[in-house]
PDB file of C-alpha atoms and ligand atoms in Angstrom:
ATOM      1  CA  MET A   1     -23.943   0.930   0.680  1.00 50.00           C
ATOM      2  CA  SER A   2     -25.890   3.016   3.412  1.00 60.00           C
ATOM      3  CA  ASN A   3     -25.805   6.994   1.762  1.00 71.00           C
ATOM      4  CA  ASP A   4     -25.860   7.684   5.549  1.00 90.00           C
ATOM      5  CA  VAL A   5     -22.203   6.469   6.200  1.00 95.00           C
ATOM      6  CA  LYS A   6     -21.098   7.573   2.901  1.00 93.00           C
ATOM      7  CA  SER A   7     -21.881  10.732   2.666  1.00 93.00           C
ATOM      8  CA  LEU A   8     -19.946  11.928   6.487  1.00 96.00           C
ATOM      9  CA  MET A   9     -17.676  14.161   6.316  1.00 95.00           C
ATOM     10  CA  ARG A  10     -14.128  12.353   6.820  1.00 96.00           C
ATOM     11  CA  ALA A  11     -14.034  14.140  10.821  1.00 96.00           C
ATOM     12  CA  ASP A  12     -16.934  12.806  11.403  1.00 96.00           C
ATOM     13  CA  ALA A  13     -16.364   9.611   9.702  1.00 96.00           C
ATOM     14  CA  LYS A  14     -13.259   8.820  12.677  1.00 96.00           C
ATOM     15  CA  LYS A  15     -15.328   6.253  15.203  1.00 96.00           C
ATOM     16  CA  LEU A  16     -16.382   4.036  12.038  1.00 97.00           C
ATOM     17  CA  GLN A  17     -14.900   0.176  11.967  1.00 95.00           C
ATOM     18  CA  PRO A  18     -12.545  -0.775   9.499  1.00 94.00           C
ATOM     19  CA  GLY A  19     -14.235  -2.003   6.456  1.00 94.00           C
ATOM     20  CA  ASP A  20     -17.447  -0.030   6.972  1.00 96.00           C
ATOM     21  CA  ALA A  21     -18.891   1.945   3.579  1.00 96.00           C
ATOM     22  CA  HIS A  22     -16.796   5.526   4.109  1.00 97.00           C
ATOM     23  CA  TYR A  23     -13.983   5.766   1.904  1.00 98.00           C
ATOM     24  CA  SER A  24     -11.771   6.772   4.871  1.00 98.00           C
ATOM     25  CA  ALA A  25     -13.391   3.622   6.769  1.00 98.00           C
ATOM     26  CA  TYR A  26     -13.345   0.722   4.120  1.00 97.00           C
ATOM     27  CA  VAL A  27      -9.148   1.219   3.450  1.00 97.00           C
ATOM     28  CA  GLY A  28      -8.642   0.796   7.736  1.00 96.00           C
ATOM     29  CA  PRO A  29      -9.236   2.888  10.888  1.00 95.00           C
ATOM     30  CA  PRO A  30     -10.814   6.013   9.826  1.00 97.00           C
ATOM     31  CA  GLN A  31      -8.967   7.667  12.764  1.00 96.00           C
ATOM     32  CA  HIS A  32      -5.711   6.844  11.384  1.00 96.00           C
ATOM     33  CA  TYR A  33      -6.484   7.733   7.551  1.00 98.00           C
ATOM     34  CA  ASP A  34      -3.623  10.604   7.575  1.00 97.00           C
ATOM     35  CA  PHE A  35      -0.730   9.133   8.914  1.00 96.00           C
ATOM     36  CA  MET A  36      -1.410   5.599   7.285  1.00 97.00           C
ATOM     37  CA  GLY A  37      -1.188   7.820   3.989  1.00 98.00           C
ATOM     38  CA  ALA A  38       1.727  10.110   4.954  1.00 97.00           C
ATOM     39  CA  SER A  39       3.418   7.413   6.898  1.00 97.00           C
ATOM     40  CA  GLN A  40       4.114   5.373   2.467  1.00 98.00           C
ATOM     41  CA  PHE A  41       4.402   8.584   1.273  1.00 98.00           C
ATOM     42  CA  ARG A  42       7.487   9.053   4.180  1.00 98.00           C
ATOM     43  CA  LEU A  43       8.691   5.238   3.671  1.00 98.00           C
ATOM     44  CA  LEU A  44       9.101   6.037  -0.299  1.00 98.00           C
ATOM     45  CA  THR A  45      10.892   9.316  -0.007  1.00 98.00           C
ATOM     46  CA  THR A  46      13.115   7.981   2.127  1.00 98.00           C
ATOM     47  CA  LEU A  47      14.090   5.207   0.112  1.00 98.00           C
ATOM     48  CA  GLY A  48      14.379   8.088  -2.904  1.00 98.00           C
ATOM     49  CA  LEU A  49      10.755   8.303  -4.310  1.00 98.00           C
ATOM     50  CA  ARG A  50      11.797  11.149  -6.742  1.00 98.00           C
ATOM     51  CA  ASP A  51       9.470  13.144  -8.996  1.00 98.00           C
ATOM     52  CA  HIS A  52      10.357  11.599 -12.262  1.00 98.00           C
ATOM     53  CA  HIS A  53       9.917   8.002 -11.037  1.00 99.00           C
ATOM     54  CA  ARG A  54       6.810   5.557 -12.088  1.00 99.00           C
ATOM     55  CA  LEU A  55       4.924   4.679  -9.025  1.00 99.00           C
ATOM     56  CA  LEU A  56       2.147   1.711  -8.674  1.00 99.00           C
ATOM     57  CA  ASP A  57       0.111   2.060  -5.614  1.00 99.00           C
ATOM     58  CA  PHE A  58      -1.116  -1.519  -5.911  1.00 98.00           C
ATOM     59  CA  GLY A  59      -4.594  -1.362  -4.010  1.00 98.00           C
ATOM     60  CA  CYS A  60      -4.432   2.125  -3.918  1.00 98.00           C
ATOM     61  CA  GLY A  61      -7.790   1.761  -2.478  1.00 98.00           C
ATOM     62  CA  SER A  62      -9.403   5.562  -1.893  1.00 98.00           C
ATOM     63  CA  LEU A  63      -5.741   6.852  -2.544  1.00 98.00           C
ATOM     64  CA  ARG A  64      -4.779   7.370   1.246  1.00 98.00           C
ATOM     65  CA  ALA A  65      -1.148   7.236  -0.184  1.00 98.00           C
ATOM     66  CA  GLY A  66      -2.482   8.752  -3.393  1.00 98.00           C
ATOM     67  CA  ARG A  67      -3.666  12.036  -2.099  1.00 98.00           C
ATOM     68  CA  LEU A  68       0.281  12.831  -1.557  1.00 98.00           C
ATOM     69  CA  PHE A  69       2.159  10.914  -4.368  1.00 99.00           C
ATOM     70  CA  ILE A  70      -0.446  12.292  -6.993  1.00 98.00           C
ATOM     71  CA  PRO A  71       0.818  16.267  -6.702  1.00 98.00           C
ATOM     72  CA  TYR A  72       4.430  15.194  -5.445  1.00 98.00           C
ATOM     73  CA  LEU A  73       5.227  12.748  -8.830  1.00 99.00           C
ATOM     74  CA  LEU A  74       5.359  14.546 -12.475  1.00 98.00           C
ATOM     75  CA  PRO A  75       2.251  14.420 -14.569  1.00 98.00           C
ATOM     76  CA  GLY A  76       1.625  10.816 -15.769  1.00 98.00           C
ATOM     77  CA  ASN A  77       3.727   9.059 -13.357  1.00 99.00           C
ATOM     78  CA  TYR A  78       1.051   7.518 -11.042  1.00 99.00           C
ATOM     79  CA  TYR A  79      -0.502   4.385 -11.303  1.00 98.00           C
ATOM     80  CA  GLY A  80      -3.291   2.956  -9.369  1.00 98.00           C
ATOM     81  CA  ILE A  81      -4.716  -0.502  -9.309  1.00 98.00           C
ATOM     82  CA  GLU A  82      -8.103  -1.064  -7.411  1.00 98.00           C
ATOM     83  CA  PRO A  83     -11.093  -2.660  -8.303  1.00 98.00           C
ATOM     84  CA  ASN A  84     -13.394  -1.302  -5.915  1.00 98.00           C
ATOM     85  CA  LYS A  85     -14.147   1.981  -8.645  1.00 98.00           C
ATOM     86  CA  TRP A  86     -16.112   3.493  -6.386  1.00 98.00           C
ATOM     87  CA  LEU A  87     -13.230   4.486  -3.567  1.00 98.00           C
ATOM     88  CA  ILE A  88     -11.139   6.631  -6.144  1.00 98.00           C
ATOM     89  CA  GLU A  89     -14.729   8.440  -7.222  1.00 98.00           C
ATOM     90  CA  GLU A  90     -15.201   9.424  -3.359  1.00 98.00           C
ATOM     91  CA  ALA A  91     -11.493  10.172  -2.966  1.00 98.00           C
ATOM     92  CA  ILE A  92     -11.181  12.108  -6.261  1.00 98.00           C
ATOM     93  CA  GLU A  93     -14.358  14.313  -5.065  1.00 97.00           C
ATOM     94  CA  LYS A  94     -13.423  14.749  -1.103  1.00 97.00           C
ATOM     95  CA  GLU A  95      -9.564  14.519  -1.016  1.00 98.00           C
ATOM     96  CA  VAL A  96      -7.644  15.154  -4.116  1.00 98.00           C
ATOM     97  CA  GLY A  97     -10.006  17.448  -6.709  1.00 98.00           C
ATOM     98  CA  ARG A  98     -10.804  17.250 -10.900  1.00 98.00           C
ATOM     99  CA  ASP A  99      -8.099  19.801 -10.792  1.00 98.00           C
ATOM    100  CA  GLN A 100      -5.371  17.574  -9.798  1.00 98.00           C
ATOM    101  CA  ILE A 101      -6.359  14.683 -11.828  1.00 98.00           C
ATOM    102  CA  ARG A 102      -6.220  17.108 -15.032  1.00 98.00           C
ATOM    103  CA  ILE A 103      -2.564  18.166 -14.325  1.00 98.00           C
ATOM    104  CA  LYS A 104      -1.474  15.453 -13.234  1.00 98.00           C
ATOM    105  CA  GLN A 105      -3.091  12.180 -15.257  1.00 98.00           C
ATOM    106  CA  PRO A 106      -2.706   9.754 -12.600  1.00 98.00           C
ATOM    107  CA  HIS A 107      -3.925   5.822 -14.696  1.00 98.00           C
ATOM    108  CA  PHE A 108      -6.053   3.766 -13.066  1.00 98.00           C
ATOM    109  CA  SER A 109      -7.083   0.088 -13.563  1.00 98.00           C
ATOM    110  CA  HIS A 110      -9.940  -0.982 -11.941  1.00 97.00           C
ATOM    111  CA  ASN A 111      -8.891  -5.362 -12.744  1.00 95.00           C
ATOM    112  CA  SER A 112      -9.384  -7.748  -9.707  1.00 96.00           C
ATOM    113  CA  ASP A 113      -6.841  -9.805 -11.729  1.00 96.00           C
ATOM    114  CA  PHE A 114      -3.695  -9.164  -9.497  1.00 96.00           C
ATOM    115  CA  ASP A 115      -2.101  -8.161 -12.554  1.00 94.00           C
ATOM    116  CA  SER A 116      -0.114  -5.035 -12.451  1.00 97.00           C
ATOM    117  CA  ARG A 117       1.131  -5.668 -16.168  1.00 97.00           C
ATOM    118  CA  VAL A 118      -1.825  -4.007 -17.423  1.00 97.00           C
ATOM    119  CA  PHE A 119      -0.834  -0.376 -18.196  1.00 98.00           C
ATOM    120  CA  GLY A 120       2.156  -2.014 -20.110  1.00 98.00           C
ATOM    121  CA  VAL A 121       5.226   0.472 -18.629  1.00 98.00           C
ATOM    122  CA  LYS A 122       7.958  -0.463 -15.728  1.00 98.00           C
ATOM    123  CA  PHE A 123       8.183   0.628 -12.533  1.00 99.00           C
ATOM    124  CA  ASN A 124      10.458   2.256  -9.945  1.00 99.00           C
ATOM    125  CA  PHE A 125       8.447   1.612  -7.140  1.00 99.00           C
ATOM    126  CA  ILE A 126       5.560  -0.423  -6.171  1.00 99.00           C
ATOM    127  CA  VAL A 127       4.231   0.120  -2.895  1.00 99.00           C
ATOM    128  CA  ALA A 128       1.111  -2.433  -2.021  1.00 98.00           C
ATOM    129  CA  GLN A 129       0.090  -1.785   1.757  1.00 98.00           C
ATOM    130  CA  SER A 130      -2.954  -4.046   3.655  1.00 98.00           C
ATOM    131  CA  ILE A 131      -2.962  -5.799   0.650  1.00 98.00           C
ATOM    132  CA  PHE A 132      -0.979  -9.462   1.378  1.00 98.00           C
ATOM    133  CA  SER A 133      -2.558  -9.129   4.995  1.00 97.00           C
ATOM    134  CA  HIS A 134      -5.599 -10.048   3.138  1.00 98.00           C
ATOM    135  CA  CYS A 135      -4.395 -12.370   0.248  1.00 98.00           C
ATOM    136  CA  GLY A 136      -3.876 -16.234   0.373  1.00 98.00           C
ATOM    137  CA  ALA A 137      -0.539 -17.884  -1.463  1.00 98.00           C
ATOM    138  CA  ASP A 138      -2.385 -18.265  -4.368  1.00 98.00           C
ATOM    139  CA  LEU A 139      -2.977 -14.266  -4.612  1.00 98.00           C
ATOM    140  CA  ILE A 140       0.225 -13.424  -3.049  1.00 98.00           C
ATOM    141  CA  GLU A 141       2.190 -15.358  -5.315  1.00 98.00           C
ATOM    142  CA  ALA A 142       0.128 -14.400  -8.686  1.00 98.00           C
ATOM    143  CA  ALA A 143       0.823 -10.377  -7.374  1.00 98.00           C
ATOM    144  CA  LEU A 144       4.458 -10.925  -7.091  1.00 98.00           C
ATOM    145  CA  ALA A 145       4.700 -12.602 -10.037  1.00 98.00           C
ATOM    146  CA  GLY A 146       3.555  -9.428 -12.033  1.00 98.00           C
ATOM    147  CA  PHE A 147       6.001  -7.143 -10.295  1.00 98.00           C
ATOM    148  CA  ARG A 148       9.064  -9.196 -11.218  1.00 98.00           C
ATOM    149  CA  ASP A 149       7.519  -8.918 -14.501  1.00 98.00           C
ATOM    150  CA  VAL A 150       7.095  -4.253 -14.038  1.00 98.00           C
ATOM    151  CA  LEU A 151       9.733  -3.815 -11.536  1.00 98.00           C
ATOM    152  CA  GLU A 152      12.865  -1.544 -13.295  1.00 98.00           C
ATOM    153  CA  ASP A 153      16.187  -3.811 -12.670  1.00 98.00           C
ATOM    154  CA  ASP A 154      16.671  -1.258 -10.096  1.00 98.00           C
ATOM    155  CA  GLY A 155      13.245  -0.913  -8.685  1.00 98.00           C
ATOM    156  CA  LEU A 156      12.056  -1.275  -5.455  1.00 98.00           C
ATOM    157  CA  VAL A 157       8.631  -2.966  -4.118  1.00 98.00           C
ATOM    158  CA  LEU A 158       7.224  -1.479  -0.751  1.00 98.00           C
ATOM    159  CA  ALA A 159       4.710  -4.472   0.262  1.00 98.00           C
ATOM    160  CA  THR A 160       2.988  -5.044   4.353  1.00 98.00           C
ATOM    161  CA  PHE A 161       2.306  -8.661   5.709  1.00 98.00           C
ATOM    162  CA  VAL A 162       1.041  -9.683   8.600  1.00 97.00           C
ATOM    163  CA  HIS A 163       3.262 -11.944  10.762  1.00 97.00           C
ATOM    164  CA  LEU A 164       2.345 -15.074  12.402  1.00 97.00           C
ATOM    165  CA  GLY A 165       1.178 -13.786  16.827  1.00 94.00           C
ATOM    166  CA  ALA A 166       1.017 -10.699  15.730  1.00 93.00           C
ATOM    167  CA  ALA A 167      -2.524  -8.832  16.110  1.00 86.00           C
ATOM    168  CA  GLY A 168      -3.954 -12.077  18.029  1.00 91.00           C
ATOM    169  CA  LEU A 169      -3.652 -14.107  14.794  1.00 94.00           C
ATOM    170  CA  ASN A 170      -1.624 -17.422  15.891  1.00 95.00           C
ATOM    171  CA  GLU A 171      -2.640 -19.765  12.830  1.00 96.00           C
ATOM    172  CA  GLU A 172      -0.883 -19.692   9.404  1.00 97.00           C
ATOM    173  CA  PHE A 173      -3.328 -18.791   6.833  1.00 97.00           C
ATOM    174  CA  THR A 174      -3.893 -21.835   4.230  1.00 96.00           C
ATOM    175  CA  ASP A 175      -6.631 -20.798   2.402  1.00 96.00           C
ATOM    176  CA  LYS A 176      -6.684 -19.146  -0.892  1.00 97.00           C
ATOM    177  CA  GLY A 177      -8.397 -16.079  -1.975  1.00 97.00           C
ATOM    178  CA  TRP A 178      -8.630 -12.569  -0.636  1.00 97.00           C
ATOM    179  CA  ALA A 179     -10.271 -12.385   3.177  1.00 96.00           C
ATOM    180  CA  TYR A 180     -11.284  -8.423   4.186  1.00 94.00           C
ATOM    181  CA  PRO A 181     -11.296  -7.165   6.558  1.00 93.00           C
ATOM    182  CA  ARG A 182     -10.102  -9.636   8.601  1.00 94.00           C
ATOM    183  CA  CYS A 183      -6.555  -9.878   8.275  1.00 96.00           C
ATOM    184  CA  VAL A 184      -4.520 -13.242   7.509  1.00 97.00           C
ATOM    185  CA  ALA A 185      -1.163 -14.176   9.054  1.00 98.00           C
ATOM    186  CA  TYR A 186       2.000 -15.581   7.813  1.00 98.00           C
ATOM    187  CA  ARG A 187       5.692 -16.437   9.161  1.00 98.00           C
ATOM    188  CA  PRO A 188       8.349 -14.363   8.040  1.00 98.00           C
ATOM    189  CA  GLU A 189       9.994 -17.645   6.526  1.00 98.00           C
ATOM    190  CA  THR A 190       6.861 -17.862   4.365  1.00 98.00           C
ATOM    191  CA  ILE A 191       7.053 -14.253   3.336  1.00 98.00           C
ATOM    192  CA  LEU A 192      10.350 -14.951   2.386  1.00 98.00           C
ATOM    193  CA  GLY A 193       9.564 -18.027   0.138  1.00 98.00           C
ATOM    194  CA  PHE A 194       6.679 -16.337  -1.360  1.00 98.00           C
ATOM    195  CA  ILE A 195       9.585 -13.271  -2.234  1.00 98.00           C
ATOM    196  CA  ARG A 196      12.367 -15.875  -3.316  1.00 98.00           C
ATOM    197  CA  SER A 197       9.544 -18.225  -5.608  1.00 98.00           C
ATOM    198  CA  ALA A 198       8.593 -14.951  -7.242  1.00 98.00           C
ATOM    199  CA  GLY A 199      12.137 -14.897  -8.211  1.00 98.00           C
ATOM    200  CA  LEU A 200      13.390 -12.062  -6.576  1.00 98.00           C
ATOM    201  CA  VAL A 201      15.048 -10.621  -3.258  1.00 98.00           C
ATOM    202  CA  GLY A 202      13.717  -9.297  -0.421  1.00 98.00           C
ATOM    203  CA  ASP A 203      14.541  -7.943   3.967  1.00 97.00           C
ATOM    204  CA  TRP A 204      12.177  -7.111   6.521  1.00 98.00           C
ATOM    205  CA  ILE A 205      12.524  -3.720   7.391  1.00 98.00           C
ATOM    206  CA  PRO A 206      12.319  -1.669  10.467  1.00 96.00           C
ATOM    207  CA  TRP A 207       9.654   0.755   9.552  1.00 96.00           C
ATOM    208  CA  ARG A 208       6.883   1.560  11.728  1.00 89.00           C
ATOM    209  CA  HIS A 209       3.644  -0.122  11.658  1.00 88.00           C
ATOM    210  CA  TRP A 210       1.515  -2.233  12.800  1.00 88.00           C
ATOM    211  CA  GLN A 211       2.060  -4.934   9.784  1.00 95.00           C
ATOM    212  CA  ASP A 212       5.479  -5.403   8.946  1.00 97.00           C
ATOM    213  CA  TRP A 213       7.353  -4.319   6.039  1.00 98.00           C
ATOM    214  CA  TYR A 214       8.976  -6.014   3.390  1.00 98.00           C
ATOM    215  CA  MET A 215      11.229  -4.335   0.812  1.00 98.00           C
ATOM    216  CA  ILE A 216      11.789  -6.025  -2.326  1.00 98.00           C
ATOM    217  CA  GLY A 217      13.635  -6.112  -5.712  1.00 98.00           C
ATOM    218  CA  ARG A 218      14.898  -7.918  -8.180  1.00 98.00           C
ATOM    219  CA  THR A 219      18.643  -8.279  -7.270  1.00 98.00           C
ATOM    220  CA  ARG A 220      20.381  -7.540  -4.242  1.00 97.00           C
ATOM    221  CA  ALA A 221      22.377  -4.928  -5.317  1.00 97.00           C
ATOM    222  CA  ALA A 222      18.985  -3.335  -5.941  1.00 97.00           C
ATOM    223  CA  LEU A 223      18.185  -3.222  -2.012  1.00 98.00           C
ATOM    224  CA  PRO A 224      19.921  -0.834   0.090  1.00 96.00           C
ATOM    225  CA  HIS A 225      22.191  -2.242   2.675  1.00 96.00           C
ATOM    226  CA  LYS A 226      21.277  -4.063   6.091  1.00 95.00           C
ATOM    227  CA  SER A 227      23.420  -1.537   7.575  1.00 96.00           C
ATOM    228  CA  SER A 228      20.807   1.475   6.341  1.00 96.00           C
ATOM    229  CA  PHE A 229      18.031  -0.059   7.885  1.00 96.00           C
ATOM    230  CA  GLY A 230      18.898   2.015  11.453  1.00 95.00           C
ATOM    231  CA  HIS A 231      16.983   5.344   8.941  1.00 95.00           C
ATOM    232  CA  LEU A 232      13.653   3.319   8.058  1.00 96.00           C
ATOM    233  CA  THR A 233      11.966   3.789  11.634  1.00 94.00           C
ATOM    234  CA  GLY A 234       9.391   5.515  10.467  1.00 94.00           C
ATOM    235  CA  VAL A 235       9.351   6.786  14.376  1.00 92.00           C
ATOM    236  CA  VAL A 236       6.289   9.721  15.029  1.00 93.00           C
ATOM    237  CA  LEU A 237       7.730  12.686  17.455  1.00 92.00           C
ATOM    238  CA  ARG A 238       4.812  14.753  19.544  1.00 90.00           C
ATOM    239  CA  ASP A 239       2.326  12.839  18.741  1.00 89.00           C
ATOM    240  CA  ARG A 240       1.416  10.889  21.800  1.00 85.00           C
ATOM    241  CA  GLU A 241      -0.504   7.667  20.347  1.00 85.00           C
ATOM    242  CA  LEU A 242       2.048   7.940  17.450  1.00 86.00           C
ATOM    243  CA  SER A 243       4.835   7.897  18.854  1.00 82.00           C
ATOM    244  CA  ALA A 244       3.541   4.844  21.418  1.00 76.00           C
ATOM    245  CA  GLY A 245       3.721   2.634  18.819  1.00 68.00           C
ATOM    246  CA  LEU A 246       0.533   1.861  16.464  1.00 65.00           C
TER     247      LEU A 246
HETATM  248  C1  LIG B 301      -6.886  -2.289   3.301  1.00 89.41           C
HETATM  249  S1  LIG B 301      -7.131  -1.486   1.892  1.00 89.41           S
HETATM  250  C2  LIG B 301      -5.582  -0.382   1.779  1.00 89.41           C
HETATM  251  C3  LIG B 301      -5.627  -0.076   0.437  1.00 89.41           C
HETATM  252  C4  LIG B 301      -4.473   1.296   0.390  1.00 89.41           C
HETATM  253  N1  LIG B 301      -3.369   0.481   0.033  1.00 89.41           N
HETATM  254  C5  LIG B 301      -4.166   1.745   1.740  1.00 89.41           C
HETATM  255  O1  LIG B 301      -3.110   1.711   1.776  1.00 89.41           O
HETATM  256  O2  LIG B 301      -4.837   3.138   1.736  1.00 89.41           O
HETATM  257  C6  LIG B 301      -6.981  -2.727   0.904  1.00 89.41           C
HETATM  258  C7  LIG B 301      -7.476  -2.587  -0.728  1.00 89.41           C
HETATM  259  O3  LIG B 301      -7.279  -3.888  -1.609  1.00 89.41           O
HETATM  260  C8  LIG B 301      -7.960  -3.654  -2.355  1.00 89.41           C
HETATM  261  N2  LIG B 301      -8.313  -4.773  -3.717  1.00 89.41           N
HETATM  262  C9  LIG B 301      -9.318  -5.518  -2.969  1.00 89.41           C
HETATM  263  N3  LIG B 301      -8.893  -6.453  -4.135  1.00 89.41           N
HETATM  264  C10 LIG B 301      -8.189  -6.228  -4.808  1.00 89.41           C
HETATM  265  C11 LIG B 301      -7.335  -7.076  -6.137  1.00 89.41           C
HETATM  266  N4  LIG B 301      -7.893  -8.013  -6.690  1.00 89.41           N
HETATM  267  N5  LIG B 301      -6.546  -6.191  -6.563  1.00 89.41           N
HETATM  268  C12 LIG B 301      -6.193  -5.186  -6.415  1.00 89.41           C
HETATM  269  N6  LIG B 301      -6.488  -4.775  -5.146  1.00 89.41           N
HETATM  270  C13 LIG B 301      -7.840  -5.054  -4.115  1.00 89.41           C
HETATM  271  C14 LIG B 301      -9.118  -2.771  -1.920  1.00 89.41           C
HETATM  272  O4  LIG B 301     -10.308  -2.011  -2.564  1.00 89.41           O
HETATM  273  C15 LIG B 301      -9.112  -2.388  -0.735  1.00 89.41           C
HETATM  274  O5  LIG B 301      -9.336  -0.458  -1.586  1.00 89.41           O
END
């Protein structure tokens, strides 16, 4: 990893490419590091995330969202899985601070097995942003099976996928494994099939993102009714770039 790139201040890293070796770029476009975290925080708090809930941030990267969730939740309630340990270390050093870690006691696992059972607890919310956009069916199936096992009966999973046709991706991904930093796409029917095969239920929701958000639960009763989806827009006012869409 180039030390020159890695040691840039975040304000000076905004022109790097997604996947570059800076904590704010490895996880996506560095100019959207702030917004992509805020958007996840807004989505989960709109859906009822409270401080006493346990949250799993699956593939938490450089705590783009974790740096907002960790202070919000009560101590011990934030759980992150991220095999690239350096991303969390950089985020603690440059964004979160050791005091916050001492006070809020988040839990981290660096396993790369797509296994969320490692903590031995159940979650009220699981967020997986920009993870399945890099996964073959084998990894999506493994991750969703784990989510089913660790999700509370009334819990919610929020996960993004890329729909076929978005971002110039016109072929459905049929390989196995992890593809990064490029993205892979699936048809909505294929995505709903992954969810069903895992014994879960889910819906596409209209929360704004250049990827597509799905809300997933153990039963239909756990999911907000479609009549409330008008509240799930993620719209941003007064920012020319974000209000025009990503
Ligand atoms: C596009 S980034 C998204 C990070 C984070 N969810 C966010 O929104 O900022 C994808 C993340 O998945 C992580 N990742 C790679 N392999 C993984 C695995 N086996 N299990 C969990 N996360 C993984 C990468 O290291 C990277 O941090």
